[in-house]
Amino acid sequence: MTRTRRYLSMAALPLVAWSASAPALNTTSVFSPDVRAGSQALEYRLSFVPQSGDDAIAHRLHYQRAWSEDWRWRFIGLFSDSGADDLEYRYMRLELQNQFLSDEVGDWDAAVRYEFQIADNDDRPSRVRVAFTAKRDLDAHWQIRGNFLTGREFGAESGEGYLLETRAQITRAVGDYRLGIESFNDFNDTRNMGSFEDQAHQIGPVLKGRFGRGWKFLLSGLFGVSGGADDHDIRLHLTRGF
């Protein structure tokens, strides 16, 4: 790793010390910076949001592959179901992730991710975004992660400011699993941030681990702590590595 990349990584670490989500149908994660050369995976994510009328459900599929020890690409498709209508395609997204730090500055791993998302039709905004992530093992049991995300919308119904989101997670190893707490915070955009109640802030427990041969899972429940967030969000992630 060059000296310039070391300096960039140290500058990025304060950004990921925050604790972010989409304001509804949260299929996101506090994603890891790790990239392993030659690895590939197929993942399914389910988000279930109980509402006063129909129950909202989101289904997300993605495939990812790393072509080096530093770079990985991922292709994502998201579909939603209100319970009354047919399954509806929402967006597709391409992500490129570059891990620029690996246990070299204070035992931190860090990466930057570039996202290009196209909405399903002209009635919803598309977006471009940059995301920073960092991870550190505090000891043999405890691990912390943090994400900072910013970008711009374009197209129909797009905002004029920069999107701001943060995510954070702390977990402890419990046998073969990890148990902890994570938070997601969507601050809207810089031109229309509003008050805390106008934003989407969620927090809740998370359990994750491995099972079978090549399988991983994440199960979490999120609770809204602001007016702009869903009150409850149940999520399941299933990943098959190759």
PDB file of C-alpha atoms in Angstrom:
ATOM      1  CA  MET A   1       0.000   0.000   0.000  1.00  0.00           C
ATOM      2  CA  THR A   2       1.407   3.403  -0.990  1.00  0.00           C
ATOM      3  CA  ARG A   3       1.914   6.257   1.454  1.00  0.00           C
ATOM      4  CA  THR A   4      -0.813   8.265  -0.306  1.00  0.00           C
ATOM      5  CA  ARG A   5      -3.328   5.476   0.193  1.00  0.00           C
ATOM      6  CA  ARG A   6      -2.335   5.252   3.866  1.00  0.00           C
ATOM      7  CA  TYR A   7      -3.040   8.968   4.317  1.00  0.00           C
ATOM      8  CA  LEU A   8      -6.381   8.659   2.524  1.00  0.00           C
ATOM      9  CA  SER A   9      -7.379   5.763   4.724  1.00  0.00           C
ATOM     10  CA  MET A  10      -6.522   7.645   7.918  1.00  0.00           C
ATOM     11  CA  ALA A  11      -8.565  10.616   6.701  1.00  0.00           C
ATOM     12  CA  ALA A  12     -11.566   8.361   6.026  1.00  0.00           C
ATOM     13  CA  LEU A  13     -11.663   6.779   9.489  1.00  0.00           C
ATOM     14  CA  PRO A  14     -13.378   9.695  11.292  1.00  0.00           C
ATOM     15  CA  LEU A  15     -16.176   9.564   8.722  1.00  0.00           C
ATOM     16  CA  VAL A  16     -17.103   6.018   9.660  1.00  0.00           C
ATOM     17  CA  ALA A  17     -17.229   6.616  13.402  1.00  0.00           C
ATOM     18  CA  TRP A  18     -20.897   7.611  13.068  1.00  0.00           C
ATOM     19  CA  SER A  19     -23.812   5.384  13.499  1.00  0.00           C
ATOM     20  CA  ALA A  20     -28.206   4.856   8.246  1.00  0.00           C
ATOM     21  CA  SER A  21     -30.865   3.486   6.485  1.00  0.00           C
ATOM     22  CA  ALA A  22     -33.452   3.918   3.845  1.00  0.00           C
ATOM     23  CA  PRO A  23     -36.547   5.491   5.385  1.00  0.00           C
ATOM     24  CA  ALA A  24     -38.664   2.423   4.493  1.00  0.00           C
ATOM     25  CA  LEU A  25     -38.113  -1.205   3.535  1.00  0.00           C
ATOM     26  CA  ASN A  26     -34.602  -1.282   4.935  1.00  0.00           C
ATOM     27  CA  THR A  27     -32.636  -4.052   3.219  1.00  0.00           C
ATOM     28  CA  THR A  28     -29.264  -2.435   3.925  1.00  0.00           C
ATOM     29  CA  SER A  29     -26.477  -3.596   6.228  1.00  0.00           C
ATOM     30  CA  VAL A  30     -23.534  -2.187   8.132  1.00  0.00           C
ATOM     31  CA  PHE A  31     -21.325  -3.566   5.416  1.00  0.00           C
ATOM     32  CA  SER A  32     -17.782  -4.831   5.897  1.00  0.00           C
ATOM     33  CA  PRO A  33     -14.715  -3.419   4.113  1.00  0.00           C
ATOM     34  CA  ASP A  34     -13.298  -6.900   3.510  1.00  0.00           C
ATOM     35  CA  VAL A  35     -12.515  -7.962  -0.060  1.00  0.00           C
ATOM     36  CA  ARG A  36     -11.110 -11.437  -0.705  1.00  0.00           C
ATOM     37  CA  ALA A  37      -9.538 -12.126  -4.092  1.00  0.00           C
ATOM     38  CA  GLY A  38     -11.531 -14.581  -6.211  1.00  0.00           C
ATOM     39  CA  SER A  39     -14.502 -14.737  -3.834  1.00  0.00           C
ATOM     40  CA  GLN A  40     -18.063 -14.635  -5.130  1.00  0.00           C
ATOM     41  CA  ALA A  41     -21.464 -14.819  -3.462  1.00  0.00           C
ATOM     42  CA  LEU A  42     -25.192 -14.810  -4.123  1.00  0.00           C
ATOM     43  CA  GLU A  43     -27.386 -13.119  -1.504  1.00  0.00           C
ATOM     44  CA  TYR A  44     -31.099 -12.806  -0.782  1.00  0.00           C
ATOM     45  CA  ARG A  45     -32.472 -10.189   1.625  1.00  0.00           C
ATOM     46  CA  LEU A  46     -35.986  -9.895   3.029  1.00  0.00           C
ATOM     47  CA  SER A  47     -37.381  -6.855   4.839  1.00  0.00           C
ATOM     48  CA  PHE A  48     -40.823  -6.972   6.461  1.00  0.00           C
ATOM     49  CA  VAL A  49     -42.507  -3.793   7.724  1.00  0.00           C
ATOM     50  CA  PRO A  50     -45.869  -4.264   9.518  1.00  0.00           C
ATOM     51  CA  GLN A  51     -48.192  -1.376   8.673  1.00  0.00           C
ATOM     52  CA  SER A  52     -51.717  -0.350   9.667  1.00  0.00           C
ATOM     53  CA  GLY A  53     -53.132  -1.697   6.413  1.00  0.00           C
ATOM     54  CA  ASP A  54     -51.134  -3.977   4.144  1.00  0.00           C
ATOM     55  CA  ASP A  55     -47.792  -5.400   5.202  1.00  0.00           C
ATOM     56  CA  ALA A  56     -44.882  -4.053   3.167  1.00  0.00           C
ATOM     57  CA  ILE A  57     -42.252  -6.566   2.064  1.00  0.00           C
ATOM     58  CA  ALA A  58     -39.026  -6.000   0.125  1.00  0.00           C
ATOM     59  CA  HIS A  59     -37.012  -8.692  -1.639  1.00  0.00           C
ATOM     60  CA  ARG A  60     -33.433  -7.953  -2.666  1.00  0.00           C
ATOM     61  CA  LEU A  61     -31.111 -10.151  -4.723  1.00  0.00           C
ATOM     62  CA  HIS A  62     -27.472  -9.497  -5.421  1.00  0.00           C
ATOM     63  CA  TYR A  63     -24.447 -11.212  -6.909  1.00  0.00           C
ATOM     64  CA  GLN A  64     -20.892 -10.128  -6.164  1.00  0.00           C
ATOM     65  CA  ARG A  65     -17.415 -11.119  -7.245  1.00  0.00           C
ATOM     66  CA  ALA A  66     -13.917  -9.899  -6.336  1.00  0.00           C
ATOM     67  CA  TRP A  67     -11.417  -9.755  -9.165  1.00  0.00           C
ATOM     68  CA  SER A  68      -8.428  -8.833  -6.957  1.00  0.00           C
ATOM     69  CA  GLU A  69      -7.492  -8.501  -3.295  1.00  0.00           C
ATOM     70  CA  ASP A  70      -8.618  -4.850  -3.402  1.00  0.00           C
ATOM     71  CA  TRP A  71     -11.622  -4.648  -5.774  1.00  0.00           C
ATOM     72  CA  ARG A  72     -15.092  -6.226  -5.917  1.00  0.00           C
ATOM     73  CA  TRP A  73     -18.210  -5.577  -7.995  1.00  0.00           C
ATOM     74  CA  ARG A  74     -21.830  -6.247  -7.013  1.00  0.00           C
ATOM     75  CA  PHE A  75     -25.093  -6.149  -8.986  1.00  0.00           C
ATOM     76  CA  ILE A  76     -28.372  -5.632  -7.065  1.00  0.00           C
ATOM     77  CA  GLY A  77     -32.075  -5.840  -7.879  1.00  0.00           C
ATOM     78  CA  LEU A  78     -34.845  -4.800  -5.442  1.00  0.00           C
ATOM     79  CA  PHE A  79     -38.521  -5.795  -5.553  1.00  0.00           C
ATOM     80  CA  SER A  80     -41.367  -4.812  -3.218  1.00  0.00           C
ATOM     81  CA  ASP A  81     -44.784  -6.228  -2.331  1.00  0.00           C
ATOM     82  CA  SER A  82     -47.448  -4.219  -0.483  1.00  0.00           C
ATOM     83  CA  GLY A  83     -49.507  -7.325   0.219  1.00  0.00           C
ATOM     84  CA  ALA A  84     -52.316  -6.238  -2.114  1.00  0.00           C
ATOM     85  CA  ASP A  85     -50.490  -5.775  -5.409  1.00  0.00           C
ATOM     86  CA  ASP A  86     -48.173  -7.947  -7.461  1.00  0.00           C
ATOM     87  CA  LEU A  87     -44.444  -7.959  -6.847  1.00  0.00           C
ATOM     88  CA  GLU A  88     -43.050  -4.638  -8.086  1.00  0.00           C
ATOM     89  CA  TYR A  89     -39.554  -4.035  -9.415  1.00  0.00           C
ATOM     90  CA  ARG A  90     -38.041  -0.952  -7.722  1.00  0.00           C
ATOM     91  CA  TYR A  91     -34.430  -0.462  -8.825  1.00  0.00           C
ATOM     92  CA  MET A  92     -31.166  -1.975  -9.971  1.00  0.00           C
ATOM     93  CA  ARG A  93     -27.753  -0.947  -8.677  1.00  0.00           C
ATOM     94  CA  LEU A  94     -24.108  -1.484  -9.548  1.00  0.00           C
ATOM     95  CA  GLU A  95     -21.494  -1.213  -6.787  1.00  0.00           C
ATOM     96  CA  LEU A  96     -17.696  -1.148  -6.923  1.00  0.00           C
ATOM     97  CA  GLN A  97     -15.804  -1.583  -3.639  1.00  0.00           C
ATOM     98  CA  ASN A  98     -12.111  -0.873  -3.051  1.00  0.00           C
ATOM     99  CA  GLN A  99     -10.479  -2.024   0.184  1.00  0.00           C
ATOM    100  CA  PHE A 100      -7.593   0.382   0.733  1.00  0.00           C
ATOM    101  CA  LEU A 101      -6.688  -0.556   4.308  1.00  0.00           C
ATOM    102  CA  SER A 102      -6.163  -3.969   5.882  1.00  0.00           C
ATOM    103  CA  ASP A 103      -4.939  -4.159   9.509  1.00  0.00           C
ATOM    104  CA  GLU A 104      -2.248  -1.594   8.783  1.00  0.00           C
ATOM    105  CA  VAL A 105      -3.269   1.444  10.860  1.00  0.00           C
ATOM    106  CA  GLY A 106      -4.346   0.605  14.401  1.00  0.00           C
ATOM    107  CA  ASP A 107      -5.801  -2.763  13.317  1.00  0.00           C
ATOM    108  CA  TRP A 108      -8.460  -1.058  11.166  1.00  0.00           C
ATOM    109  CA  ASP A 109      -9.859  -2.402   7.876  1.00  0.00           C
ATOM    110  CA  ALA A 110     -11.369   0.254   5.592  1.00  0.00           C
ATOM    111  CA  ALA A 111     -12.863   0.545   2.114  1.00  0.00           C
ATOM    112  CA  VAL A 112     -14.691   2.940  -0.181  1.00  0.00           C
ATOM    113  CA  ARG A 113     -17.694   1.882  -2.277  1.00  0.00           C
ATOM    114  CA  TYR A 114     -19.093   3.575  -5.394  1.00  0.00           C
ATOM    115  CA  GLU A 115     -22.794   3.109  -6.209  1.00  0.00           C
ATOM    116  CA  PHE A 116     -24.879   3.824  -9.317  1.00  0.00           C
ATOM    117  CA  GLN A 117     -28.608   3.145  -8.882  1.00  0.00           C
ATOM    118  CA  ILE A 118     -31.327   3.359 -11.550  1.00  0.00           C
ATOM    119  CA  ALA A 119     -34.976   3.550 -10.460  1.00  0.00           C
ATOM    120  CA  ASP A 120     -37.658   1.433 -12.109  1.00  0.00           C
ATOM    121  CA  ASN A 121     -39.426   4.339 -13.825  1.00  0.00           C
ATOM    122  CA  ASP A 122     -39.444   8.088 -14.352  1.00  0.00           C
ATOM    123  CA  ASP A 123     -41.576   8.692 -11.238  1.00  0.00           C
ATOM    124  CA  ARG A 124     -38.795   7.847  -8.769  1.00  0.00           C
ATOM    125  CA  PRO A 125     -35.307   9.362  -8.408  1.00  0.00           C
ATOM    126  CA  SER A 126     -32.126   7.520  -9.308  1.00  0.00           C
ATOM    127  CA  ARG A 127     -28.853   8.248  -7.521  1.00  0.00           C
ATOM    128  CA  VAL A 128     -25.077   8.063  -7.358  1.00  0.00           C
ATOM    129  CA  ARG A 129     -23.364   7.613  -4.013  1.00  0.00           C
ATOM    130  CA  VAL A 130     -20.014   7.081  -2.290  1.00  0.00           C
ATOM    131  CA  ALA A 131     -19.818   5.020   0.904  1.00  0.00           C
ATOM    132  CA  PHE A 132     -16.966   4.685   3.411  1.00  0.00           C
ATOM    133  CA  THR A 133     -16.712   1.718   5.762  1.00  0.00           C
ATOM    134  CA  ALA A 134     -14.354   0.675   8.542  1.00  0.00           C
ATOM    135  CA  LYS A 135     -14.087  -2.288  10.885  1.00  0.00           C
ATOM    136  CA  ARG A 136     -11.975  -3.114  13.927  1.00  0.00           C
ATOM    137  CA  ASP A 137     -11.703  -6.130  16.198  1.00  0.00           C
ATOM    138  CA  LEU A 138     -11.334  -4.674  19.681  1.00  0.00           C
ATOM    139  CA  ASP A 139     -10.290  -8.034  21.126  1.00  0.00           C
ATOM    140  CA  ALA A 140     -11.023 -11.722  20.560  1.00  0.00           C
ATOM    141  CA  HIS A 141     -14.757 -11.162  21.140  1.00  0.00           C
ATOM    142  CA  TRP A 142     -15.821  -7.578  20.356  1.00  0.00           C
ATOM    143  CA  GLN A 143     -16.000  -5.980  16.893  1.00  0.00           C
ATOM    144  CA  ILE A 144     -17.157  -2.531  15.742  1.00  0.00           C
ATOM    145  CA  ARG A 145     -18.182  -1.374  12.269  1.00  0.00           C
ATOM    146  CA  GLY A 146     -19.235   1.974  10.860  1.00  0.00           C
ATOM    147  CA  ASN A 147     -20.451   3.341   7.506  1.00  0.00           C
ATOM    148  CA  PHE A 148     -20.788   6.863   6.156  1.00  0.00           C
ATOM    149  CA  LEU A 149     -22.686   7.388   2.875  1.00  0.00           C
ATOM    150  CA  THR A 150     -23.239  10.488   0.760  1.00  0.00           C
ATOM    151  CA  GLY A 151     -24.438  11.132  -2.785  1.00  0.00           C
ATOM    152  CA  ARG A 152     -26.881  12.906  -5.094  1.00  0.00           C
ATOM    153  CA  GLU A 153     -30.223  12.020  -6.596  1.00  0.00           C
ATOM    154  CA  PHE A 154     -31.104  12.718 -10.226  1.00  0.00           C
ATOM    155  CA  GLY A 155     -34.218  12.425 -12.346  1.00  0.00           C
ATOM    156  CA  ALA A 156     -37.841  12.716 -11.210  1.00  0.00           C
ATOM    157  CA  GLU A 157     -38.565  13.797  -7.627  1.00  0.00           C
ATOM    158  CA  SER A 158     -34.842  14.187  -6.903  1.00  0.00           C
ATOM    159  CA  GLY A 159     -33.613  16.420  -4.102  1.00  0.00           C
ATOM    160  CA  GLU A 160     -31.206  19.290  -4.603  1.00  0.00           C
ATOM    161  CA  GLY A 161     -28.828  18.572  -1.727  1.00  0.00           C
ATOM    162  CA  TYR A 162     -26.399  15.811  -0.850  1.00  0.00           C
ATOM    163  CA  LEU A 163     -27.789  12.642   0.744  1.00  0.00           C
ATOM    164  CA  LEU A 164     -26.359  11.853   4.180  1.00  0.00           C
ATOM    165  CA  GLU A 165     -26.569   8.486   5.939  1.00  0.00           C
ATOM    166  CA  THR A 166     -24.639   6.713   8.685  1.00  0.00           C
ATOM    167  CA  ARG A 167     -24.666   3.188  10.090  1.00  0.00           C
ATOM    168  CA  ALA A 168     -22.971   1.557  13.079  1.00  0.00           C
ATOM    169  CA  GLN A 169     -22.734  -1.895  14.584  1.00  0.00           C
ATOM    170  CA  ILE A 170     -21.124  -3.471  17.648  1.00  0.00           C
ATOM    171  CA  THR A 171     -21.164  -7.250  18.090  1.00  0.00           C
ATOM    172  CA  ARG A 172     -19.733  -9.865  20.410  1.00  0.00           C
ATOM    173  CA  ALA A 173     -18.810 -13.420  19.501  1.00  0.00           C
ATOM    174  CA  VAL A 174     -21.138 -15.904  21.244  1.00  0.00           C
ATOM    175  CA  GLY A 175     -20.082 -19.405  20.316  1.00  0.00           C
ATOM    176  CA  ASP A 176     -20.294 -19.717  16.522  1.00  0.00           C
ATOM    177  CA  TYR A 177     -22.402 -16.548  16.171  1.00  0.00           C
ATOM    178  CA  ARG A 178     -22.177 -12.798  16.694  1.00  0.00           C
ATOM    179  CA  LEU A 179     -24.802 -10.924  18.723  1.00  0.00           C
ATOM    180  CA  GLY A 180     -25.024  -7.146  18.999  1.00  0.00           C
ATOM    181  CA  ILE A 181     -26.776  -3.858  18.296  1.00  0.00           C
ATOM    182  CA  GLU A 182     -26.850  -1.771  15.129  1.00  0.00           C
ATOM    183  CA  SER A 183     -28.212   1.641  14.197  1.00  0.00           C
ATOM    184  CA  PHE A 184     -29.276   3.192  10.887  1.00  0.00           C
ATOM    185  CA  ASN A 185     -29.710   6.932  10.398  1.00  0.00           C
ATOM    186  CA  ASP A 186     -30.988   8.744   7.301  1.00  0.00           C
ATOM    187  CA  PHE A 187     -30.546  12.526   7.572  1.00  0.00           C
ATOM    188  CA  ASN A 188     -32.405  13.267   4.293  1.00  0.00           C
ATOM    189  CA  ASP A 189     -30.330  15.670   2.191  1.00  0.00           C
ATOM    190  CA  THR A 190     -28.360  18.807   2.997  1.00  0.00           C
ATOM    191  CA  ARG A 191     -31.042  21.082   1.509  1.00  0.00           C
ATOM    192  CA  ASN A 192     -33.915  19.468   3.405  1.00  0.00           C
ATOM    193  CA  MET A 193     -32.601  17.796   6.558  1.00  0.00           C
ATOM    194  CA  GLY A 194     -35.433  18.909   8.829  1.00  0.00           C
ATOM    195  CA  SER A 195     -35.561  18.082  12.514  1.00  0.00           C
ATOM    196  CA  PHE A 196     -34.686  14.765  14.154  1.00  0.00           C
ATOM    197  CA  GLU A 197     -38.352  13.726  13.894  1.00  0.00           C
ATOM    198  CA  ASP A 198     -38.344  14.422  10.136  1.00  0.00           C
ATOM    199  CA  GLN A 199     -35.420  12.048   9.638  1.00  0.00           C
ATOM    200  CA  ALA A 200     -35.314   8.220   9.740  1.00  0.00           C
ATOM    201  CA  HIS A 201     -33.457   6.791  12.738  1.00  0.00           C
ATOM    202  CA  GLN A 202     -33.655   3.103  13.711  1.00  0.00           C
ATOM    203  CA  ILE A 203     -31.892   0.881  16.241  1.00  0.00           C
ATOM    204  CA  GLY A 204     -32.177  -2.761  17.190  1.00  0.00           C
ATOM    205  CA  PRO A 205     -30.536  -6.143  17.883  1.00  0.00           C
ATOM    206  CA  VAL A 206     -28.694  -8.229  15.296  1.00  0.00           C
ATOM    207  CA  LEU A 207     -27.665 -11.900  15.193  1.00  0.00           C
ATOM    208  CA  LYS A 208     -25.411 -13.261  12.468  1.00  0.00           C
ATOM    209  CA  GLY A 209     -23.261 -16.272  11.754  1.00  0.00           C
ATOM    210  CA  ARG A 210     -22.495 -19.187   9.455  1.00  0.00           C
ATOM    211  CA  PHE A 211     -24.247 -22.483   8.866  1.00  0.00           C
ATOM    212  CA  GLY A 212     -23.935 -25.441   6.549  1.00  0.00           C
ATOM    213  CA  ARG A 213     -21.277 -25.263   3.885  1.00  0.00           C
ATOM    214  CA  GLY A 214     -20.656 -21.777   2.544  1.00  0.00           C
ATOM    215  CA  TRP A 215     -23.800 -20.199   4.037  1.00  0.00           C
ATOM    216  CA  LYS A 216     -24.110 -17.059   6.186  1.00  0.00           C
ATOM    217  CA  PHE A 217     -27.152 -15.407   7.741  1.00  0.00           C
ATOM    218  CA  LEU A 218     -28.146 -12.146   9.426  1.00  0.00           C
ATOM    219  CA  LEU A 219     -31.362 -11.689  11.423  1.00  0.00           C
ATOM    220  CA  SER A 220     -32.298  -8.337  12.930  1.00  0.00           C
ATOM    221  CA  GLY A 221     -35.176  -6.292  14.247  1.00  0.00           C
ATOM    222  CA  LEU A 222     -35.162  -2.508  13.971  1.00  0.00           C
ATOM    223  CA  PHE A 223     -37.264  -0.031  15.930  1.00  0.00           C
ATOM    224  CA  GLY A 224     -37.932   3.519  14.812  1.00  0.00           C
ATOM    225  CA  VAL A 225     -36.817   6.239  17.193  1.00  0.00           C
ATOM    226  CA  SER A 226     -37.918   9.194  15.037  1.00  0.00           C
ATOM    227  CA  GLY A 227     -41.098  10.189  13.236  1.00  0.00           C
ATOM    228  CA  GLY A 228     -39.664   9.626   9.759  1.00  0.00           C
ATOM    229  CA  ALA A 229     -38.734   5.977  10.402  1.00  0.00           C
ATOM    230  CA  ASP A 230     -40.836   2.825  10.285  1.00  0.00           C
ATOM    231  CA  ASP A 231     -41.855   1.708  13.782  1.00  0.00           C
ATOM    232  CA  HIS A 232     -40.783  -1.892  13.213  1.00  0.00           C
ATOM    233  CA  ASP A 233     -38.594  -3.573  10.595  1.00  0.00           C
ATOM    234  CA  ILE A 234     -37.768  -7.296  10.558  1.00  0.00           C
ATOM    235  CA  ARG A 235     -34.898  -8.341   8.279  1.00  0.00           C
ATOM    236  CA  LEU A 236     -33.293 -11.567   7.093  1.00  0.00           C
ATOM    237  CA  HIS A 237     -30.146 -11.884   4.940  1.00  0.00           C
ATOM    238  CA  LEU A 238     -29.035 -15.225   3.472  1.00  0.00           C
ATOM    239  CA  THR A 239     -25.697 -15.467   1.669  1.00  0.00           C
ATOM    240  CA  ARG A 240     -24.172 -18.368  -0.257  1.00  0.00           C
ATOM    241  CA  GLY A 241     -20.471 -18.013  -0.925  1.00  0.00           C
ATOM    242  CA  PHE A 242     -18.596 -19.793  -3.717  1.00  0.00           C
TER     243      PHE A 242
END
